Amino acid sequence: MAVTGIILFGFVVGHMLGNLQIYLGQEQLDHYAELLQANKPFLWAFRSVLLFCVSVHIWAAVVIWLRNRSARPVKYKMFQPPGLDYAARTMVWSGPIVALFIVYHILDFTVGTANPDFIKGEVYHNVVASFSNPVIALVYMAACLLLAFHLYHGLWSLFQTFGWDHPRFGWIRRALAIFFSVLIGAGTISIPLAVLTGFVR
Amino acid sequence: MKLTLEVWRQKNGGDKGGFSTYELEDVDTHMSFLEMLDVLNQDLIVGGAEPIAFEHDCREGICGACGFVVNGVAHGHQKGSTICQLHMRHFSDGDKITIEPWRAKAFPIIKDLVVDRSSFDRILQAGGFVTIRTGSAPDANALPVATDTLEHAMDFAECIGCGACVASCPNGAAMLFVGAKISHLALLPQGMPEKAKRALKMVEAMESEAFGACTNYTSCEAVCPKEISISGIARMNKDFRRASVAGAEPAHGKKR
Ligand code: HEM
Ligand code: FES
């Protein structure tokens, strides 16, 4: 779970940095997209690794979820455990929602069937076409917000899972999780917002 | 002070169980929570009813016998305290209090609020022995341990094994307990020789019981009467990972 999580986190950061080139203009972004598509074997190898990681991640989540459900067969009438934060409580929801979003997202920008005006290879155009529709833009912003929450808890959790802790510097783990999740949240949400507000057109 | 108690009653493990409601007319604010239940039980006995079964021993927060869930929180809402150390002055006149046993598959109910925590014992047993010299007390400074280190180990050794961590965990996981036990010994020179083996055996034993798996909710440390930190869980994970890779057998310099 944690190993695949790190790889997916790395992808999200890289993907976001790539997408942020939209602010450098159409030519830059389309050129970057062309570059990604240039080496087909590499592209498919990369996609297989991602698909593999997503599958293992989901499989691990299901195994843990089933085990945890059976660990308390009789529920409490009143259960208010202190200390739970929002991101931790919503992992089982933010995960599947982001997964569904990824399917929609691939249909939108890679396959093109969900895109209002898809032109193959014209990534800048496709992004603007999608996000000019306020409903689509809002769906993207909501999904990216959930992704940020998911990564916040995930990032912090993996320090625990790997046992990376220190009596004096342990607090850095929370700080890093906040830093990266805010970065990812702000970076990804900024794109649909920029198109919606007419900043990118 | 008047109180309404809603208490889980269950004759035995096979019984379905259910809540019973009790009205208490005159609760003294100086009573502890358990003394309040003693008074109620006295009334129940006089009235010919079965008293509420709950576990207790020291009643001073050090033995780990007591524990149930009060208004949704393990050991009640007072931080860093067992239920025997929670006093009725923290409640107000007219309060309705819901009392439930620890709920976990690994802690089957024996009767009312009493659960079977022998799953914890089996994990401890799996940890095995520690090679220390028994008999007369050792010389004070024969084995130097830095103050910081022994305080750190003591923070984990404080675990009284009450089970509140499991009860409060939305996953019913026992990792705070096992993490505390592993860390307490792993931090001290006395615990070093069996460190790897212990981590493997105890984690395996934990996983063979019906506990859930940790997803870092942290509500265990929030209710722990000894305020044990989840850094114990990180240490357990680290020791387990290293032992899984390197193996539990001691290193040796001879060709085998
Ligand atoms: C607003 C934010 C985002 C924008 C503008 C965006 C844009 C794009 C674009 C244009 C593509 C197609 C690239 C191409 O094939 O030429 C793509 C692919 C993809 N995106 Fe995003 N994306 C965003 C957020 C996300 C998020 C949050 C995830 C989830 C982790 C994600 C996961 C993917 C995946 C898995 C692919 C498919 C990669 C492939 O085709 O091999 N994206 N994205
Ligand atoms: S009775 Fe000993 S800790 Fe509460």
Short mmCIF file of C-alpha atoms and ligand atoms in Angstrom, two decimals:
data_model
loop_
_atom_site.label_atom_id
_atom_site.label_comp_id
_atom_site.label_asym_id
_atom_site.label_seq_id
_atom_site.Cartn_x
_atom_site.Cartn_y
_atom_site.Cartn_z
CA MET A 1 0.00 0.00 0.00
CA ALA A 2 2.69 2.45 1.04
CA VAL A 3 5.12 1.48 -1.72
CA THR A 4 2.52 1.87 -4.47
CA GLY A 5 1.30 5.01 -2.74
CA ILE A 6 4.76 6.59 -2.99
CA ILE A 7 4.98 5.76 -6.70
CA LEU A 8 1.50 7.20 -7.36
CA PHE A 9 2.39 10.27 -5.32
CA GLY A 10 5.51 10.71 -7.45
CA PHE A 11 3.39 10.45 -10.59
CA VAL A 12 0.92 13.05 -9.33
CA VAL A 13 3.72 15.50 -8.59
CA GLY A 14 5.34 14.94 -11.99
CA HIS A 15 2.01 15.07 -13.78
CA MET A 16 1.08 18.29 -12.06
CA LEU A 17 4.41 19.93 -12.87
CA GLY A 18 3.94 18.88 -16.49
CA ASN A 19 0.41 20.27 -16.60
CA LEU A 20 1.46 23.56 -15.06
CA GLN A 21 3.20 24.28 -18.35
CA ILE A 22 -0.24 25.38 -19.51
CA TYR A 23 0.72 28.75 -18.03
CA LEU A 24 3.62 28.91 -20.47
CA GLY A 25 1.23 28.86 -23.40
CA GLN A 26 -0.24 26.54 -25.97
CA GLU A 27 2.96 25.79 -27.82
CA GLN A 28 4.86 24.75 -24.73
CA LEU A 29 2.11 22.41 -23.42
CA ASP A 30 1.41 20.80 -26.79
CA HIS A 31 5.12 20.29 -27.33
CA TYR A 32 5.42 18.65 -23.92
CA ALA A 33 2.46 16.35 -24.70
CA GLU A 34 4.04 15.41 -28.00
CA LEU A 35 7.24 14.57 -26.14
CA LEU A 36 5.30 12.24 -23.80
CA GLN A 37 3.74 10.48 -26.76
CA ALA A 38 7.01 10.25 -28.73
CA ASN A 39 8.34 6.97 -27.39
CA LYS A 40 5.46 4.49 -27.56
CA PRO A 41 7.15 1.50 -25.84
CA PHE A 42 8.24 3.76 -23.01
CA LEU A 43 4.79 5.32 -22.75
CA TRP A 44 3.14 1.93 -22.46
CA ALA A 45 5.73 0.68 -19.99
CA PHE A 46 5.05 3.77 -17.90
CA ARG A 47 1.29 3.26 -18.17
CA SER A 48 1.62 -0.41 -17.16
CA VAL A 49 3.60 0.52 -14.06
CA LEU A 50 0.92 3.06 -13.13
CA LEU A 51 -1.91 0.61 -13.75
CA PHE A 52 -0.09 -2.04 -11.75
CA CYS A 53 0.43 0.38 -8.83
CA VAL A 54 -3.18 1.53 -8.89
CA SER A 55 -4.37 -2.10 -8.91
CA VAL A 56 -2.12 -3.19 -6.04
CA HIS A 57 -3.07 -0.05 -4.11
CA ILE A 58 -6.78 -0.78 -4.50
CA TRP A 59 -6.35 -4.47 -3.76
CA ALA A 60 -4.45 -3.68 -0.53
CA ALA A 61 -7.12 -1.17 0.46
CA VAL A 62 -9.88 -3.75 -0.04
CA VAL A 63 -8.02 -6.42 1.96
CA ILE A 64 -7.46 -4.02 4.86
CA TRP A 65 -10.99 -2.70 4.69
CA LEU A 66 -12.47 -6.23 4.85
CA ARG A 67 -10.21 -7.21 7.72
CA ASN A 68 -11.09 -4.08 9.67
CA ARG A 69 -14.79 -4.50 9.10
CA SER A 70 -14.73 -7.99 10.52
CA ALA A 71 -12.64 -6.88 13.52
CA ARG A 72 -15.73 -5.25 15.06
CA PRO A 73 -18.78 -7.38 14.25
CA VAL A 74 -21.02 -5.70 16.86
CA LYS A 75 -21.02 -1.93 16.42
CA TYR A 76 -21.05 0.61 19.24
CA LYS A 77 -24.31 2.40 19.91
CA MET A 78 -22.34 5.53 20.65
CA PHE A 79 -18.85 5.83 19.20
CA GLN A 80 -16.95 9.09 19.31
CA PRO A 81 -13.27 8.17 19.18
CA PRO A 82 -11.22 11.31 19.68
CA GLY A 83 -8.24 12.24 17.55
CA LEU A 84 -9.63 11.40 14.09
CA ASP A 85 -9.02 13.99 11.43
CA TYR A 86 -11.15 14.55 8.35
CA ALA A 87 -8.60 13.19 5.88
CA ALA A 88 -8.13 9.95 7.85
CA ARG A 89 -11.86 9.34 8.16
CA THR A 90 -12.54 9.90 4.47
CA MET A 91 -9.76 7.73 2.98
CA VAL A 92 -12.22 4.99 2.01
CA TRP A 93 -14.28 7.59 0.14
CA SER A 94 -11.61 9.86 -1.30
CA GLY A 95 -9.78 6.82 -2.74
CA PRO A 96 -12.64 5.34 -4.82
CA ILE A 97 -13.86 8.80 -5.88
CA VAL A 98 -10.40 9.73 -7.15
CA ALA A 99 -10.24 6.34 -8.91
CA LEU A 100 -13.55 7.02 -10.67
CA PHE A 101 -12.29 10.47 -11.51
CA ILE A 102 -9.17 9.00 -13.11
CA VAL A 103 -11.34 6.88 -15.42
CA TYR A 104 -13.38 9.91 -16.41
CA HIS A 105 -10.19 11.96 -16.71
CA ILE A 106 -8.62 9.48 -19.14
CA LEU A 107 -11.82 9.45 -21.22
CA ASP A 108 -11.68 13.24 -21.20
CA PHE A 109 -8.08 13.93 -22.21
CA THR A 110 -6.47 10.69 -23.40
CA VAL A 111 -9.28 8.85 -25.21
CA GLY A 112 -11.28 12.01 -25.84
CA THR A 113 -14.76 10.50 -25.78
CA ALA A 114 -15.80 12.50 -22.73
CA ASN A 115 -14.30 15.73 -24.03
CA PRO A 116 -16.71 18.37 -25.42
CA ASP A 117 -14.42 19.12 -28.37
CA PHE A 118 -11.56 16.65 -28.59
CA ILE A 119 -8.78 17.16 -31.12
CA LYS A 120 -6.07 14.53 -30.89
CA GLY A 121 -2.68 15.96 -29.99
CA GLU A 122 -4.01 19.44 -29.23
CA VAL A 123 -3.81 19.09 -25.48
CA TYR A 124 -4.07 22.80 -24.73
CA HIS A 125 -7.20 23.10 -26.80
CA ASN A 126 -8.73 19.98 -25.16
CA VAL A 127 -8.05 21.24 -21.64
CA VAL A 128 -9.60 24.64 -22.39
CA ALA A 129 -12.57 22.98 -24.11
CA SER A 130 -13.27 20.86 -21.04
CA PHE A 131 -12.76 23.45 -18.35
CA SER A 132 -14.78 26.11 -20.15
CA ASN A 133 -17.74 24.04 -19.02
CA PRO A 134 -18.25 25.10 -15.38
CA VAL A 135 -19.65 21.69 -14.40
CA ILE A 136 -16.57 19.84 -15.67
CA ALA A 137 -14.25 22.42 -14.10
CA LEU A 138 -16.00 22.02 -10.74
CA VAL A 139 -15.81 18.23 -10.93
CA TYR A 140 -12.05 18.52 -11.53
CA MET A 141 -11.58 20.96 -8.67
CA ALA A 142 -13.58 18.77 -6.29
CA ALA A 143 -11.66 15.65 -7.32
CA CYS A 144 -8.30 17.37 -6.94
CA LEU A 145 -9.29 18.65 -3.51
CA LEU A 146 -10.16 15.11 -2.46
CA LEU A 147 -6.88 13.92 -3.93
CA ALA A 148 -5.05 16.46 -1.77
CA PHE A 149 -6.81 15.16 1.34
CA HIS A 150 -6.09 11.58 0.33
CA LEU A 151 -2.42 12.35 -0.17
CA TYR A 152 -2.20 14.28 3.07
CA HIS A 153 -3.21 11.27 5.11
CA GLY A 154 -1.38 8.86 2.83
CA LEU A 155 1.90 10.72 2.98
CA TRP A 156 1.84 11.03 6.71
CA SER A 157 0.79 7.40 7.10
CA LEU A 158 3.63 6.03 5.06
CA PHE A 159 6.15 7.49 7.49
CA GLN A 160 4.46 5.42 10.19
CA THR A 161 4.30 2.33 7.99
CA PHE A 162 8.01 2.45 7.17
CA GLY A 163 8.85 3.39 10.74
CA TRP A 164 10.48 6.65 9.75
CA ASP A 165 10.17 8.55 12.96
CA HIS A 166 12.34 10.45 15.38
CA PRO A 167 11.67 11.55 18.94
CA ARG A 168 12.67 15.13 18.17
CA PHE A 169 12.05 15.49 14.44
CA GLY A 170 8.93 13.37 14.07
CA TRP A 171 6.79 16.50 13.64
CA ILE A 172 8.47 17.11 10.26
CA ARG A 173 6.37 14.24 8.90
CA ARG A 174 3.13 16.14 9.43
CA ALA A 175 4.72 19.30 8.06
CA LEU A 176 5.84 17.52 4.89
CA ALA A 177 2.41 15.97 4.40
CA ILE A 178 0.76 19.38 4.75
CA PHE A 179 3.31 21.02 2.46
CA PHE A 180 2.91 18.51 -0.37
CA SER A 181 -0.85 18.17 -0.13
CA VAL A 182 -1.34 21.94 -0.21
CA LEU A 183 1.10 22.16 -3.11
CA ILE A 184 -0.71 19.46 -5.06
CA GLY A 185 -4.15 20.78 -4.17
CA ALA A 186 -3.28 24.34 -5.18
CA GLY A 187 -1.36 23.33 -8.31
CA THR A 188 -4.01 21.03 -9.74
CA ILE A 189 -7.03 23.14 -8.79
CA SER A 190 -5.44 26.26 -10.26
CA ILE A 191 -5.76 24.92 -13.83
CA PRO A 192 -9.55 24.47 -14.11
CA LEU A 193 -9.91 27.66 -12.08
CA ALA A 194 -7.66 29.56 -14.47
CA VAL A 195 -9.67 28.41 -17.48
CA LEU A 196 -12.98 29.06 -15.74
CA THR A 197 -12.00 32.62 -14.83
CA GLY A 198 -10.70 33.27 -18.32
CA PHE A 199 -7.10 33.59 -17.22
CA VAL A 200 -6.15 30.75 -19.54
CA ARG A 201 -8.09 30.65 -22.80
CA MET B 1 -26.99 14.61 41.24
CA LYS B 2 -29.48 12.69 39.11
CA LEU B 3 -28.25 10.46 36.31
CA THR B 4 -29.72 8.17 33.71
CA LEU B 5 -27.52 5.23 32.81
CA GLU B 6 -27.93 3.16 29.73
CA VAL B 7 -25.84 0.04 30.27
CA TRP B 8 -25.09 -2.92 28.01
CA ARG B 9 -26.30 -6.11 29.70
CA GLN B 10 -25.36 -9.52 28.37
CA LYS B 11 -25.64 -12.74 30.38
CA ASN B 12 -22.81 -14.54 28.60
CA GLY B 13 -20.96 -14.87 25.33
CA GLY B 14 -23.85 -16.66 23.68
CA ASP B 15 -26.51 -14.18 24.80
CA LYS B 16 -27.64 -11.50 22.36
CA GLY B 17 -27.54 -8.75 24.98
CA GLY B 18 -29.12 -5.32 25.00
CA PHE B 19 -29.26 -2.00 26.79
CA SER B 20 -30.96 -1.54 30.17
CA THR B 21 -31.78 1.89 31.58
CA TYR B 22 -31.26 2.83 35.22
CA GLU B 23 -32.24 6.04 36.99
CA LEU B 24 -29.89 7.14 39.77
CA GLU B 25 -31.35 9.65 42.21
CA ASP B 26 -28.56 10.75 44.48
CA VAL B 27 -25.06 10.43 43.02
CA ASP B 28 -22.30 12.02 45.10
CA THR B 29 -19.89 14.07 42.96
CA HIS B 30 -16.96 12.73 44.98
CA MET B 31 -17.61 9.20 43.84
CA SER B 32 -15.47 7.61 41.19
CA PHE B 33 -17.27 6.18 38.18
CA LEU B 34 -16.83 2.64 39.52
CA GLU B 35 -18.12 3.63 42.96
CA MET B 36 -21.20 5.03 41.25
CA LEU B 37 -21.68 1.60 39.64
CA ASP B 38 -21.05 -0.08 43.04
CA VAL B 39 -23.93 1.94 44.49
CA LEU B 40 -26.18 1.01 41.59
CA ASN B 41 -25.16 -2.66 41.95
CA GLN B 42 -25.99 -2.58 45.66
CA ASP B 43 -29.49 -1.36 44.78
CA LEU B 44 -29.79 -4.05 42.11
CA ILE B 45 -28.74 -6.78 44.55
CA VAL B 46 -31.17 -5.55 47.21
CA GLY B 47 -33.91 -5.49 44.60
CA GLY B 48 -33.10 -9.09 43.66
CA ALA B 49 -31.62 -8.23 40.25
CA GLU B 50 -28.30 -9.31 38.76
CA PRO B 51 -25.59 -6.67 39.39
CA ILE B 52 -23.69 -5.20 36.43
CA ALA B 53 -20.46 -7.11 35.87
CA PHE B 54 -17.38 -4.98 35.25
CA GLU B 55 -13.69 -5.57 35.81
CA HIS B 56 -11.59 -3.65 38.31
CA ASP B 57 -8.72 -4.24 40.67
CA CYS B 58 -6.43 -1.43 41.82
CA ARG B 59 -8.89 1.41 41.22
CA GLU B 60 -5.94 3.76 41.04
CA GLY B 61 -5.22 3.63 37.33
CA ILE B 62 -2.24 1.31 37.35
CA CYS B 63 -3.40 -2.26 36.87
CA GLY B 64 -5.30 -2.14 33.58
CA ALA B 65 -8.21 -4.28 34.74
CA CYS B 66 -10.96 -1.71 34.31
CA GLY B 67 -12.26 -0.28 31.09
CA PHE B 68 -15.42 0.26 29.10
CA VAL B 69 -16.76 2.85 26.72
CA VAL B 70 -18.56 5.83 28.24
CA ASN B 71 -20.58 8.03 25.89
CA GLY B 72 -18.64 6.77 22.90
CA VAL B 73 -15.16 7.27 24.37
CA ALA B 74 -13.00 4.50 25.83
CA HIS B 75 -12.44 5.14 29.58
CA GLY B 76 -14.64 8.25 29.30
CA HIS B 77 -13.77 11.72 28.11
CA GLN B 78 -11.05 12.57 30.66
CA LYS B 79 -7.67 12.56 28.93
CA GLY B 80 -4.92 10.26 30.16
CA SER B 81 -7.14 8.45 32.63
CA THR B 82 -8.64 5.04 33.24
CA ILE B 83 -12.34 4.81 34.00
CA CYS B 84 -11.59 4.03 37.67
CA GLN B 85 -9.91 7.43 37.92
CA LEU B 86 -12.79 9.37 36.39
CA HIS B 87 -14.88 11.09 39.04
CA MET B 88 -18.52 11.98 38.95
CA ARG B 89 -17.81 15.70 39.35
CA HIS B 90 -17.02 15.67 35.65
CA PHE B 91 -20.69 14.95 34.93
CA SER B 92 -23.69 17.22 35.45
CA ASP B 93 -27.07 16.74 37.01
CA GLY B 94 -29.51 15.15 34.58
CA ASP B 95 -26.84 13.64 32.31
CA LYS B 96 -27.60 10.53 30.32
CA ILE B 97 -24.62 8.21 30.21
CA THR B 98 -24.24 5.31 27.77
CA ILE B 99 -21.95 2.50 28.93
CA GLU B 100 -20.77 -0.21 26.55
CA PRO B 101 -18.10 -2.90 26.71
CA TRP B 102 -14.97 -2.83 24.51
CA ARG B 103 -16.29 -3.96 21.16
CA ALA B 104 -13.86 -6.06 19.15
CA LYS B 105 -13.93 -9.53 17.68
CA ALA B 106 -10.63 -10.22 19.44
CA PHE B 107 -12.22 -9.25 22.80
CA PRO B 108 -15.31 -11.50 23.07
CA ILE B 109 -17.78 -10.49 25.76
CA ILE B 110 -17.84 -12.71 28.84
CA LYS B 111 -20.60 -10.88 30.68
CA ASP B 112 -22.03 -7.34 30.62
CA LEU B 113 -18.97 -5.06 30.50
CA VAL B 114 -16.39 -7.80 31.00
CA VAL B 115 -14.48 -8.87 27.91
CA ASP B 116 -11.90 -11.60 27.34
CA ARG B 117 -8.56 -9.94 26.65
CA SER B 118 -6.50 -13.13 26.48
CA SER B 119 -5.65 -12.28 22.86
CA PHE B 120 -3.29 -9.70 24.39
CA ASP B 121 -1.75 -12.40 26.61
CA ARG B 122 -1.15 -14.64 23.61
CA ILE B 123 0.69 -11.82 21.84
CA LEU B 124 2.87 -11.24 24.90
CA GLN B 125 3.61 -14.96 25.17
CA ALA B 126 4.62 -15.06 21.53
CA GLY B 127 7.22 -12.39 22.34
CA GLY B 128 9.10 -15.01 24.36
CA PHE B 129 11.73 -14.52 27.01
CA VAL B 130 14.25 -11.76 27.64
CA THR B 131 17.76 -12.89 28.56
CA ILE B 132 18.22 -11.04 31.81
CA ARG B 133 19.83 -12.34 34.96
CA THR B 134 17.23 -13.21 37.55
CA GLY B 135 17.81 -13.69 41.23
CA SER B 136 19.22 -10.93 43.41
CA ALA B 137 19.05 -7.35 42.21
CA PRO B 138 21.92 -6.48 39.83
CA ASP B 139 24.53 -3.86 40.68
CA ALA B 140 23.11 -0.42 40.08
CA ASN B 141 25.52 0.66 37.35
CA ALA B 142 26.64 -2.69 35.98
CA LEU B 143 24.73 -1.99 32.78
CA PRO B 144 24.79 1.72 32.00
CA VAL B 145 21.60 3.08 30.38
CA ALA B 146 21.32 6.77 29.54
CA THR B 147 18.57 8.60 31.39
CA ASP B 148 16.92 9.72 28.15
CA THR B 149 16.85 6.17 26.89
CA LEU B 150 15.36 4.66 29.99
CA GLU B 151 12.75 7.42 30.21
CA HIS B 152 11.87 6.73 26.61
CA ALA B 153 11.57 3.00 27.31
CA MET B 154 9.58 3.73 30.45
CA ASP B 155 7.08 5.78 28.44
CA PHE B 156 6.23 2.57 26.58
CA ALA B 157 6.56 0.31 29.61
CA GLU B 158 3.72 2.28 31.17
CA CYS B 159 1.23 0.36 29.02
CA ILE B 160 -1.17 -1.43 31.37
CA GLY B 161 -2.73 -3.56 28.63
CA CYS B 162 -6.26 -2.32 29.28
CA GLY B 163 -7.34 -2.59 25.63
CA ALA B 164 -8.66 0.97 25.23
CA CYS B 165 -6.54 1.36 22.07
CA VAL B 166 -8.35 -1.52 20.40
CA ALA B 167 -11.73 -0.34 21.70
CA SER B 168 -11.23 3.18 20.38
CA CYS B 169 -9.74 2.22 17.04
CA PRO B 170 -12.31 2.38 14.23
CA ASN B 171 -10.44 -0.62 12.80
CA GLY B 172 -10.22 -2.57 16.05
CA ALA B 173 -6.43 -2.71 15.64
CA ALA B 174 -4.04 -3.59 18.46
CA MET B 175 -0.96 -1.86 17.12
CA LEU B 176 -0.54 0.65 19.93
CA PHE B 177 -0.46 -2.16 22.48
CA VAL B 178 1.98 -4.31 20.49
CA GLY B 179 4.04 -1.26 19.51
CA ALA B 180 4.35 -0.27 23.17
CA LYS B 181 5.42 -3.75 24.25
CA ILE B 182 7.96 -4.07 21.43
CA SER B 183 9.38 -0.56 21.89
CA HIS B 184 9.69 -0.86 25.64
CA LEU B 185 12.11 -3.78 25.29
CA ALA B 186 13.75 -2.74 22.02
CA LEU B 187 14.94 0.53 23.55
CA LEU B 188 16.84 -1.13 26.39
CA PRO B 189 20.10 -3.11 26.20
CA GLN B 190 18.38 -5.94 28.09
CA GLY B 191 15.94 -6.34 25.24
CA MET B 192 18.46 -6.28 22.40
CA PRO B 193 19.40 -9.97 21.95
CA GLU B 194 15.86 -11.04 21.06
CA LYS B 195 14.81 -7.80 19.38
CA ALA B 196 14.34 -9.13 15.83
CA LYS B 197 12.76 -12.40 16.86
CA ARG B 198 10.38 -10.66 19.22
CA ALA B 199 9.22 -8.19 16.57
CA LEU B 200 8.51 -11.01 14.12
CA LYS B 201 6.77 -13.27 16.61
CA MET B 202 4.63 -10.60 18.23
CA VAL B 203 3.49 -9.09 14.95
CA GLU B 204 2.68 -12.57 13.63
CA ALA B 205 0.73 -13.36 16.79
CA MET B 206 -1.13 -10.04 16.52
CA GLU B 207 -2.08 -10.77 12.93
CA SER B 208 -3.29 -14.26 13.75
CA GLU B 209 -5.76 -12.76 16.26
CA ALA B 210 -8.96 -11.07 15.06
CA PHE B 211 -7.62 -7.52 15.32
CA GLY B 212 -7.94 -5.06 12.48
CA ALA B 213 -5.08 -3.29 10.73
CA CYS B 214 -3.79 0.18 11.54
CA THR B 215 -4.71 3.01 9.16
CA ASN B 216 -3.22 5.73 11.36
CA TYR B 217 -6.40 7.19 12.80
CA THR B 218 -4.46 7.98 16.02
CA SER B 219 -7.50 7.65 18.25
CA CYS B 220 -5.60 4.96 20.20
CA GLU B 221 -3.08 7.44 21.57
CA ALA B 222 -5.89 9.94 22.19
CA VAL B 223 -7.67 7.59 24.61
CA CYS B 224 -4.68 5.74 26.04
CA PRO B 225 -4.81 6.23 29.82
CA LYS B 226 -1.00 6.26 29.79
CA GLU B 227 -0.85 8.59 26.78
CA ILE B 228 1.45 6.24 24.89
CA SER B 229 2.58 7.68 21.57
CA ILE B 230 2.01 6.11 18.17
CA SER B 231 5.78 6.45 17.68
CA GLY B 232 5.72 2.96 19.23
CA ILE B 233 3.81 1.77 16.17
CA ALA B 234 6.44 3.29 13.88
CA ARG B 235 9.17 1.50 15.84
CA MET B 236 7.28 -1.78 15.70
CA ASN B 237 6.90 -1.43 11.92
CA LYS B 238 10.59 -0.63 11.55
CA ASP B 239 11.73 -3.55 13.71
CA PHE B 240 9.36 -5.88 11.92
CA ARG B 241 10.52 -4.73 8.48
CA ARG B 242 14.18 -5.10 9.37
CA ALA B 243 13.63 -8.49 10.97
CA SER B 244 11.67 -9.68 7.93
CA VAL B 245 14.51 -8.72 5.62
CA ALA B 246 17.47 -9.77 7.76
CA GLY B 247 15.86 -12.77 9.44
CA ALA B 248 15.39 -13.39 13.12
CA GLU B 249 18.39 -15.65 13.64
CA PRO B 250 21.41 -14.11 15.38
CA ALA B 251 24.43 -13.25 13.24
CA HIS B 252 27.29 -15.71 13.36
CA GLY B 253 30.91 -15.68 12.25
CA LYS B 254 31.30 -19.38 11.55
CA LYS B 255 30.77 -21.04 8.20
CA ARG B 256 27.57 -23.07 8.30
C1 HEM C 1 -6.52 19.65 -13.03
C2 HEM C 1 -5.66 18.72 -12.98
C3 HEM C 1 -5.28 17.82 -14.13
C4 HEM C 1 -5.08 18.11 -15.48
C5 HEM C 1 -5.24 19.44 -16.15
C6 HEM C 1 -4.71 16.89 -16.11
C7 HEM C 1 -4.44 16.75 -17.45
C8 HEM C 1 -4.16 15.56 -18.08
C9 HEM C 1 -3.98 15.40 -19.48
C10 HEM C 1 -4.04 16.52 -20.52
C11 HEM C 1 -3.74 14.07 -19.73
C12 HEM C 1 -3.53 13.40 -21.05
C13 HEM C 1 -2.09 13.42 -21.44
C14 HEM C 1 -1.92 12.78 -22.78
O1 HEM C 1 -2.18 11.57 -22.89
O2 HEM C 1 -1.53 13.48 -23.71
C15 HEM C 1 -3.79 13.39 -18.44
C16 HEM C 1 -3.58 12.02 -18.25
C17 HEM C 1 -3.69 11.38 -17.02
N1 HEM C 1 -3.92 11.98 -15.79
FE1 HEM C 1 -4.26 13.92 -15.46
N2 HEM C 1 -4.66 15.90 -15.14
C18 HEM C 1 -5.01 16.44 -13.94
C19 HEM C 1 -5.11 15.78 -12.72
C20 HEM C 1 -4.92 14.44 -12.54
C21 HEM C 1 -5.05 13.77 -11.29
C22 HEM C 1 -5.44 14.42 -10.01
C23 HEM C 1 -4.79 12.45 -11.50
C24 HEM C 1 -4.84 11.37 -10.47
C25 HEM C 1 -3.84 10.91 -9.85
C26 HEM C 1 -4.48 12.30 -12.88
C27 HEM C 1 -4.16 11.12 -13.50
C28 HEM C 1 -3.95 10.98 -14.84
C29 HEM C 1 -3.71 9.72 -15.47
C30 HEM C 1 -3.65 8.35 -14.77
C31 HEM C 1 -3.54 9.97 -16.83
C32 HEM C 1 -3.30 8.95 -17.93
C33 HEM C 1 -1.87 8.87 -18.22
C34 HEM C 1 -1.70 8.11 -19.48
O3 HEM C 1 -2.44 8.34 -20.43
O4 HEM C 1 -0.79 7.26 -19.51
N3 HEM C 1 -4.55 13.54 -13.47
N4 HEM C 1 -4.03 14.32 -17.45
S1 FES C 2 -8.95 -0.71 38.21
FE1 FES C 2 -6.78 -0.78 37.95
S2 FES C 2 -6.55 0.59 36.31
FE2 FES C 2 -8.65 0.86 36.77
#
